[in-house]
Amino acid sequence: MATPIYRKIKEMILQEIEDKPANSPIDSEREMAVRFDASRMTVRNAINELVEEGFLYRDKNKGTFVADRKFVKKTPVSALLQEDISEFNVLYFNVKKADEAGPEIAERLEISPDEMTLIVLRLNTLNTKPISVEEIFFIRSSISESELNNLRQLLDLNAYLKDGRIIQRFIPMLVPVQFANLLKIKMNTPIIRVETVITSKSGKPLVYIKAYNNPFEKIIEITE
Amino acid sequence: MATPIYRKIKEMILQEIEDKPANSPIDSEREMAVRFDASRMTVRNAINELVEEGFLYRDKNKGTFVADRKFVKKTPVSALLQEDISEFNVLYFNVKKADEAGPEIAERLEISPDEMTLIVLRLNTLNTKPISVEEIFFIRSSISESELNNLRQLLDLNAYLKDGRIIQRFIPMLVPVQFANLLKIKMNTPIIRVETVITSKSGKPLVYIKAYNNPFEKIIEITE
DNA sequence: TAGTGGTCTAGACCACGCC
DNA sequence: GCGTGGTCTAGACCACTAG
């Protein structure tokens, strides 16, 4: 089974609804089962995922419909990582003991305060506008030498999400003085710091991120 | 079909994992199919929902395992509406034209600025501690006379979520002076205002909520 | 090799909405 | 009465892991 049938059907449905207006009906599950020469349960599996992801919605006894684009699932993480960053610059990186990196780091990564961490500070921009500054904390021992030499790849945080889980906290504060200039905003501007822990499926922390977001360039928005 | 078999199985699995530690394996799908006298697909349906909700996770070719409690899905809405509010007091309510209620109200509710809206201001508390102040905007014409006389029921926003969709925006700001006292926090405290639009499945706005959250009593946290 | 989750089939009955 | 999504069955093969 190279790519499962239901994935192919999912892609085909996605193409078909691409140009359709919101709330227009799609073919019934039985029709598609015939059309795609698959069983109804297979078609259903494809539709289930599209509903889950916010592309379609069902109305019992009526049919399945194209959802409004604005409801395609969006979380701060995905928004932060995927869409609106066109570029980033690493401003600083270093290896330090967890307790020297910050008071809460060891706790968040569930390691001893003596354990070494890799700290990266990066500035994310979109069309030269500063979107956010991120402090990213890795556990040194879980990073190979080759990964260390390929920061670019290491910082592709999307990779961690595939088989991971996430907890995010939203902290209101005034922009820290050292970041005001970087974000090109005035001192004492209220901002939101998003603190993210990404873990493996079993709950072991992999990365901890503190993101300081420029409220004038990036509105944090979630859809579910 | 009173309550579907897979729902019952779901409940039984939930009970069984209640006392199990995180990452301990549950019975295989085939075992449960025999034990619950159902087909494997029915058991799978039950497990699918529990995985989706964050109670279990799967490892291909290995089995299905109990997830860490901290990963049970949590969104600001659900946190706001369900868990941590023990009580609320309606401080004010009135019926006004949308444009008199606020400059962005008509836009968010997708109505004409002349249309009448019901505005409710409420203070949410937990153990007498102020958690948040909410400004809630309804469309007057979509509320019946009897609903108007039962504010308590109208304000059970959870009811809207069952068949609805949500968009939330997070706005950093200093606490508005008129709310500082209510929230028992100092003036000029940075807070997060969560702006929520709840719509029907088709995308028609039903309610618009502006929540001013006390950062000392309520940390906004999401898990997915 | 035995067991797991992932995928798939070809049927079936139900409750409900709409005409 | 017809069509819809929701539920359910009793099988099947696959790729992969672990002993």
XYZ file of C-alpha atoms (C1' of nucleotides) in Angstrom:
486
model
C 0.000 0.000 0.000
C 2.028 2.929 -1.239
C -0.379 5.755 -0.534
C -3.716 4.610 0.854
C -6.797 4.955 -1.301
C -8.535 7.189 1.188
C -5.627 9.660 1.043
C -5.924 9.845 -2.727
C -9.647 10.353 -2.449
C -9.008 13.045 0.128
C -6.745 14.883 -2.294
C -9.290 14.577 -5.088
C -12.053 15.933 -2.897
C -9.794 18.804 -1.866
C -9.258 19.657 -5.519
C -12.944 19.440 -6.273
C -13.976 21.809 -3.500
C -11.161 24.249 -4.191
C -13.318 26.518 -6.308
C -16.635 25.803 -4.667
C -18.261 28.500 -2.548
C -18.809 27.944 1.147
C -21.861 25.886 2.071
C -22.266 24.277 -1.324
C -22.949 20.556 -1.116
C -20.490 17.906 -2.239
C -21.455 14.548 -3.694
C -22.940 12.050 -1.288
C -20.772 9.350 0.194
C -22.506 6.687 -1.875
C -22.043 8.622 -5.104
C -18.351 9.091 -4.426
C -17.924 5.448 -3.515
C -19.180 4.551 -6.990
C -17.292 7.328 -8.724
C -13.973 6.522 -7.050
C -14.604 2.791 -7.208
C -14.100 2.326 -3.476
C -16.246 1.225 -0.598
C -18.323 3.776 1.203
C -16.283 3.371 4.403
C -13.132 4.321 2.525
C -14.745 7.462 1.157
C -16.052 8.164 4.628
C -12.582 7.898 6.081
C -11.355 10.539 3.634
C -14.273 12.847 4.409
C -13.801 12.323 8.139
C -10.313 13.756 7.972
C -11.442 16.711 5.885
C -14.178 17.433 8.413
C -11.683 17.104 11.232
C -9.360 19.530 9.498
C -12.123 22.046 8.940
C -12.533 21.835 5.155
C -15.989 20.246 5.203
C -18.893 19.930 7.582
C -21.728 17.462 7.750
C -25.428 18.010 8.296
C -27.185 14.840 9.336
C -29.788 13.619 6.865
C -28.899 16.455 4.524
C -25.402 16.049 3.222
C -21.818 17.206 3.423
C -20.875 20.775 2.626
C -17.883 22.948 1.878
C -16.816 24.850 4.974
C -15.929 28.501 5.067
C -12.199 28.972 4.467
C -11.874 30.913 7.704
C -12.598 27.742 9.661
C -9.690 25.707 8.382
C -7.971 24.764 11.584
C -5.460 27.222 12.829
C -3.525 27.164 16.054
C -0.912 29.629 17.249
C 1.745 26.998 16.718
C 0.820 26.237 13.189
C 0.298 29.891 12.414
C 3.616 30.692 13.981
C 5.569 27.953 12.328
C 4.057 27.525 8.942
C 2.387 30.419 7.364
C 3.542 33.856 8.038
C 7.257 33.553 8.539
C 9.071 34.170 5.303
C 12.518 34.275 6.861
C 14.364 34.060 10.124
C 17.744 35.083 11.413
C 19.576 33.336 14.185
C 20.764 36.105 16.463
C 22.536 33.929 18.985
C 23.093 30.377 20.052
C 24.951 28.738 22.853
C 25.140 25.661 25.045
C 24.488 26.228 28.731
C 23.341 24.443 31.819
C 19.568 24.558 32.130
C 19.557 26.659 35.278
C 21.873 29.179 33.628
C 19.594 29.360 30.618
C 16.665 30.431 32.750
C 14.916 29.613 35.996
C 12.040 27.578 34.542
C 13.847 25.810 31.711
C 14.735 22.626 33.580
C 11.187 22.300 34.821
C 9.635 22.740 31.398
C 11.996 20.273 29.732
C 11.767 17.920 32.726
C 15.516 17.645 33.103
C 18.010 18.277 35.886
C 19.165 21.899 36.335
C 22.694 20.663 35.607
C 21.836 19.212 32.231
C 23.136 21.030 29.193
C 20.722 22.837 26.863
C 21.118 24.369 23.439
C 19.685 27.851 23.324
C 18.815 29.591 20.098
C 17.524 33.129 19.750
C 15.965 33.925 16.440
C 14.103 36.794 14.813
C 11.249 35.867 12.476
C 10.331 38.266 9.713
C 7.803 38.571 6.936
C 8.635 40.947 4.117
C 11.322 42.496 6.307
C 8.750 43.181 9.032
C 9.621 41.681 12.419
C 6.935 39.206 13.441
C 8.366 37.661 16.576
C 11.457 36.842 18.582
C 11.801 33.267 19.777
C 13.972 31.762 22.475
C 14.216 28.057 21.695
C 15.555 25.527 24.183
C 16.690 22.018 23.187
C 18.115 19.269 25.353
C 21.745 19.045 24.290
C 22.054 15.302 24.802
C 19.159 14.585 22.478
C 20.793 16.438 19.587
C 23.364 14.697 17.425
C 26.553 16.388 16.286
C 25.279 16.531 12.713
C 22.046 18.158 13.778
C 24.040 20.718 15.702
C 25.829 21.599 12.481
C 22.567 22.045 10.657
C 20.716 24.607 12.740
C 18.410 25.382 9.835
C 17.037 21.878 9.909
C 16.950 21.705 13.678
C 14.835 24.859 13.756
C 12.205 23.419 11.445
C 9.912 22.940 14.396
C 7.152 21.558 12.194
C 9.094 18.331 12.076
C 8.558 17.908 15.795
C 4.822 18.241 15.449
C 4.289 15.211 13.265
C 4.537 12.717 16.055
C 4.321 15.078 18.962
C 1.992 16.837 21.305
C 1.767 20.424 22.373
C 0.950 22.600 25.324
C 0.907 26.365 24.970
C 0.514 29.111 27.548
C -0.305 32.714 26.788
C 1.347 35.289 29.014
C 0.505 39.002 28.806
C 3.417 41.341 29.530
C 5.170 44.486 28.470
C 7.743 43.890 25.789
C 11.148 43.156 27.368
C 13.461 46.083 26.704
C 16.007 43.956 24.847
C 13.353 42.875 22.336
C 11.609 46.204 21.762
C 14.197 47.320 19.244
C 14.308 43.978 17.482
C 10.540 43.978 17.062
C 10.598 47.672 16.178
C 7.952 48.520 18.728
C 7.941 51.076 21.513
C 8.984 50.287 25.024
C 6.126 49.409 27.384
C 4.017 47.991 24.590
C 1.737 45.182 25.810
C 2.523 41.913 24.057
C 1.717 38.219 24.375
C 4.450 35.730 25.072
C 3.482 32.282 23.862
C 5.258 29.532 25.772
C 5.212 26.223 23.940
C 6.300 22.773 25.054
C 6.475 20.167 22.313
C 6.714 16.585 23.545
C 6.830 13.111 22.095
C 3.651 11.063 22.131
C 4.640 9.618 25.487
C 4.935 13.090 26.971
C 8.714 13.509 27.070
C 9.562 17.173 26.359
C 11.581 17.750 23.216
C 11.613 21.519 22.806
C 10.578 24.552 24.790
C 9.889 27.823 23.010
C 9.217 31.304 24.291
C 7.842 33.469 21.501
C 7.536 37.227 21.896
C 5.016 38.361 19.318
C 4.775 41.720 17.639
C 1.102 42.633 18.139
C 1.126 45.061 15.225
C 2.284 42.538 12.676
C 0.833 39.317 13.995
C -2.587 38.788 15.470
C -2.766 35.460 17.237
C -5.861 33.680 16.021
C -7.119 30.162 16.453
C -9.894 28.274 14.731
C -11.250 24.910 15.632
C -30.315 2.992 18.174
C -30.661 4.709 21.511
C -27.023 5.272 22.338
C -24.646 3.817 19.787
C -22.541 0.818 20.756
C -19.302 2.665 20.104
C -20.311 5.364 22.584
C -20.904 2.773 25.259
C -17.570 1.166 24.480
C -15.975 4.580 24.647
C -17.362 5.098 28.129
C -16.179 1.676 29.245
C -12.688 2.302 27.941
C -12.658 5.654 29.710
C -13.509 3.924 32.961
C -10.873 1.292 32.433
C -8.063 3.758 31.817
C -9.133 6.035 34.634
C -6.674 4.570 37.101
C -4.015 3.510 34.636
C -0.731 5.380 34.578
C 0.305 7.309 31.491
C 1.841 5.237 28.694
C 0.447 1.922 29.901
C -1.009 -0.174 27.087
C -4.714 -0.907 26.721
C -6.160 -4.085 25.246
C -5.767 -4.535 21.515
C -8.632 -3.688 19.209
C -9.220 -7.343 18.439
C -9.312 -8.293 22.111
C -11.837 -5.582 22.875
C -13.966 -6.543 19.884
C -14.313 -10.013 21.393
C -14.708 -8.764 24.940
C -17.390 -6.204 24.053
C -18.990 -8.517 21.495
C -18.726 -5.958 18.707
C -16.923 -5.747 15.418
C -13.399 -4.430 15.356
C -14.462 -1.354 13.359
C -16.903 -0.398 16.076
C -14.228 -0.646 18.747
C -11.929 1.302 16.478
C -14.489 4.064 16.149
C -14.609 4.396 19.922
C -10.826 4.463 20.205
C -10.579 6.967 17.368
C -12.608 9.478 19.324
C -10.594 8.923 22.477
C -7.397 9.476 20.524
C -8.882 12.578 18.936
C -9.818 13.893 22.368
C -6.368 13.259 23.760
C -7.088 10.383 26.157
C -5.189 7.724 24.194
C -2.476 7.569 21.585
C -1.513 4.889 19.133
C 1.862 3.478 18.187
C 1.772 1.632 14.903
C 2.529 -2.076 15.186
C 2.839 -1.730 18.935
C -0.479 -0.890 20.446
C -2.649 1.817 21.953
C -1.624 3.580 25.144
C -2.996 5.802 27.859
C -2.047 9.420 27.235
C -0.762 11.793 29.844
C -3.640 13.674 31.496
C -2.042 17.001 30.649
C -2.723 16.377 26.980
C -6.471 16.068 27.212
C -7.613 18.699 24.779
C -8.034 22.140 26.169
C -8.843 25.322 24.332
C -9.313 28.815 25.721
C -13.017 28.604 24.978
C -13.569 25.373 26.753
C -11.362 26.430 29.617
C -13.196 29.708 29.806
C -16.672 28.337 29.590
C -16.610 25.029 31.319
C -14.075 24.477 33.972
C -12.958 27.293 36.088
C -15.970 29.500 36.431
C -17.884 28.631 39.540
C -20.199 31.606 39.383
C -21.006 34.690 37.400
C -22.855 37.923 38.004
C -24.581 39.908 35.330
C -23.483 43.486 35.897
C -25.450 45.047 33.081
C -27.557 44.278 30.084
C -29.259 46.348 27.456
C -30.516 46.366 23.900
C -28.782 48.784 21.560
C -28.063 49.331 17.918
C -24.905 47.530 16.878
C -22.979 50.684 16.085
C -23.868 52.110 19.481
C -22.691 48.926 21.161
C -19.234 49.286 19.699
C -17.498 50.123 16.455
C -16.638 46.558 15.421
C -19.751 44.761 16.641
C -21.713 44.905 13.403
C -18.734 43.634 11.457
C -18.103 40.701 13.780
C -21.749 39.654 13.853
C -22.090 40.362 10.122
C -25.152 42.523 10.566
C -26.126 46.050 9.652
C -24.970 48.804 12.060
C -28.647 49.624 12.580
C -29.587 46.170 13.757
C -30.402 45.733 17.414
C -28.069 43.771 19.672
C -28.399 42.447 23.190
C -25.383 43.356 25.277
C -24.539 41.573 28.507
C -21.667 42.413 30.818
C -20.799 39.730 33.290
C -18.161 39.052 35.904
C -16.948 35.488 36.229
C -15.587 34.332 39.541
C -14.072 31.229 41.079
C -14.142 30.989 44.862
C -14.926 34.693 45.013
C -11.812 35.476 42.956
C -12.478 37.467 39.778
C -11.435 35.429 36.730
C -12.641 37.555 33.864
C -15.071 40.162 32.660
C -16.984 39.372 29.506
C -18.883 41.605 27.129
C -21.290 39.380 25.238
C -23.128 40.491 22.115
C -26.174 38.703 20.731
C -28.289 39.554 17.709
C -31.594 40.710 19.159
C -33.727 39.331 16.356
C -32.363 35.832 16.822
C -33.402 35.722 20.456
C -36.941 34.825 21.423
C -38.874 36.647 24.114
C -38.652 33.634 26.405
C -34.903 33.390 25.987
C -34.649 37.056 26.845
C -36.393 36.327 30.115
C -33.995 33.543 30.925
C -30.607 35.197 30.735
C -29.047 32.385 32.725
C -29.832 29.916 29.998
C -28.924 32.304 27.221
C -25.498 32.778 28.787
C -24.732 29.071 28.778
C -22.408 29.566 25.862
C -21.475 25.904 25.813
C -24.814 25.243 24.195
C -23.706 27.230 21.163
C -20.599 25.123 20.733
C -22.361 21.848 20.111
C -23.179 22.564 16.511
C -21.024 25.592 16.017
C -17.620 26.785 15.021
C -15.237 29.180 16.649
C -12.674 31.801 15.848
C -10.704 33.429 18.632
C -8.258 36.312 18.561
C -5.835 37.187 21.332
C -5.223 40.866 21.880
C -2.596 42.144 24.318
C -3.477 45.376 26.092
C -3.435 47.223 29.376
C -6.489 46.510 31.471
C -9.233 49.071 30.701
C -9.659 51.358 33.685
C -13.317 50.421 34.176
C -12.391 46.749 34.555
C -9.312 47.068 36.782
C -11.413 47.365 39.900
C -13.760 44.552 38.919
C -10.833 42.216 38.299
C -9.078 43.498 41.432
C -5.864 44.200 39.574
C -3.791 47.362 39.342
C -4.206 49.885 36.604
C -1.798 49.477 33.683
C -1.575 45.718 34.177
C -0.959 43.910 30.862
C -3.793 41.500 30.092
C -5.064 39.427 27.189
C -8.453 40.136 25.698
C -9.838 37.065 23.989
C -12.286 37.946 21.231
C -14.487 35.033 20.271
C -16.954 34.650 17.439
C -19.178 31.592 17.643
C -21.004 30.754 14.440
C -23.326 28.094 13.120
C -21.851 25.371 10.969
C -22.587 27.417 7.889
C -20.598 30.335 9.272
C -23.396 32.657 10.357
C -22.277 34.494 13.536
C -24.365 33.767 16.603
C -22.466 35.408 19.435
C -19.499 37.706 19.847
C -17.611 37.766 23.127
C -14.869 40.021 24.409
C -13.268 38.459 27.483
C -10.892 40.450 29.675
C -8.901 37.896 31.610
C -7.290 38.318 35.002
C -3.726 37.120 34.360
C -3.130 36.389 38.041
C -6.071 34.031 38.398
C -6.314 32.510 34.962
C -3.469 31.368 32.763
C -4.707 30.756 29.247
C -3.478 27.376 28.142
C -4.261 25.190 25.170
C -3.462 21.566 24.457
C -3.984 19.727 21.238
C 6.246 -16.181 13.864
C 2.632 -14.044 16.351
C 0.445 -9.794 17.286
C -0.464 -4.890 16.329
C -2.582 -0.956 14.187
C -3.797 0.730 9.226
C -6.548 -0.012 5.438
C -10.324 -1.947 2.785
C -14.617 -4.412 1.177
C -19.597 -5.197 0.319
C -22.992 -5.434 2.257
C -26.833 -3.916 6.105
C -30.335 -1.200 9.069
C -31.539 3.205 11.361
C -33.505 8.013 12.119
C -34.351 11.942 10.037
C -35.220 15.758 6.396
C -37.511 16.955 2.332
C -40.868 16.598 -1.188
C -40.848 7.386 -0.294
C -36.324 8.501 -1.403
C -31.777 10.113 -0.117
C -28.691 11.451 3.519
C -25.281 10.692 7.056
C -24.638 7.501 11.316
C -23.791 3.070 12.775
C -22.503 -1.765 12.380
C -20.826 -6.440 10.777
C -17.532 -10.165 9.581
C -14.463 -10.841 7.261
C -9.594 -9.646 4.651
C -4.570 -8.240 3.520
C -0.633 -5.155 4.598
C 3.690 -3.440 6.921
C 5.857 -3.434 10.801
C 7.647 -4.798 15.655
C 9.214 -7.866 19.005
C 10.438 -12.175 20.995
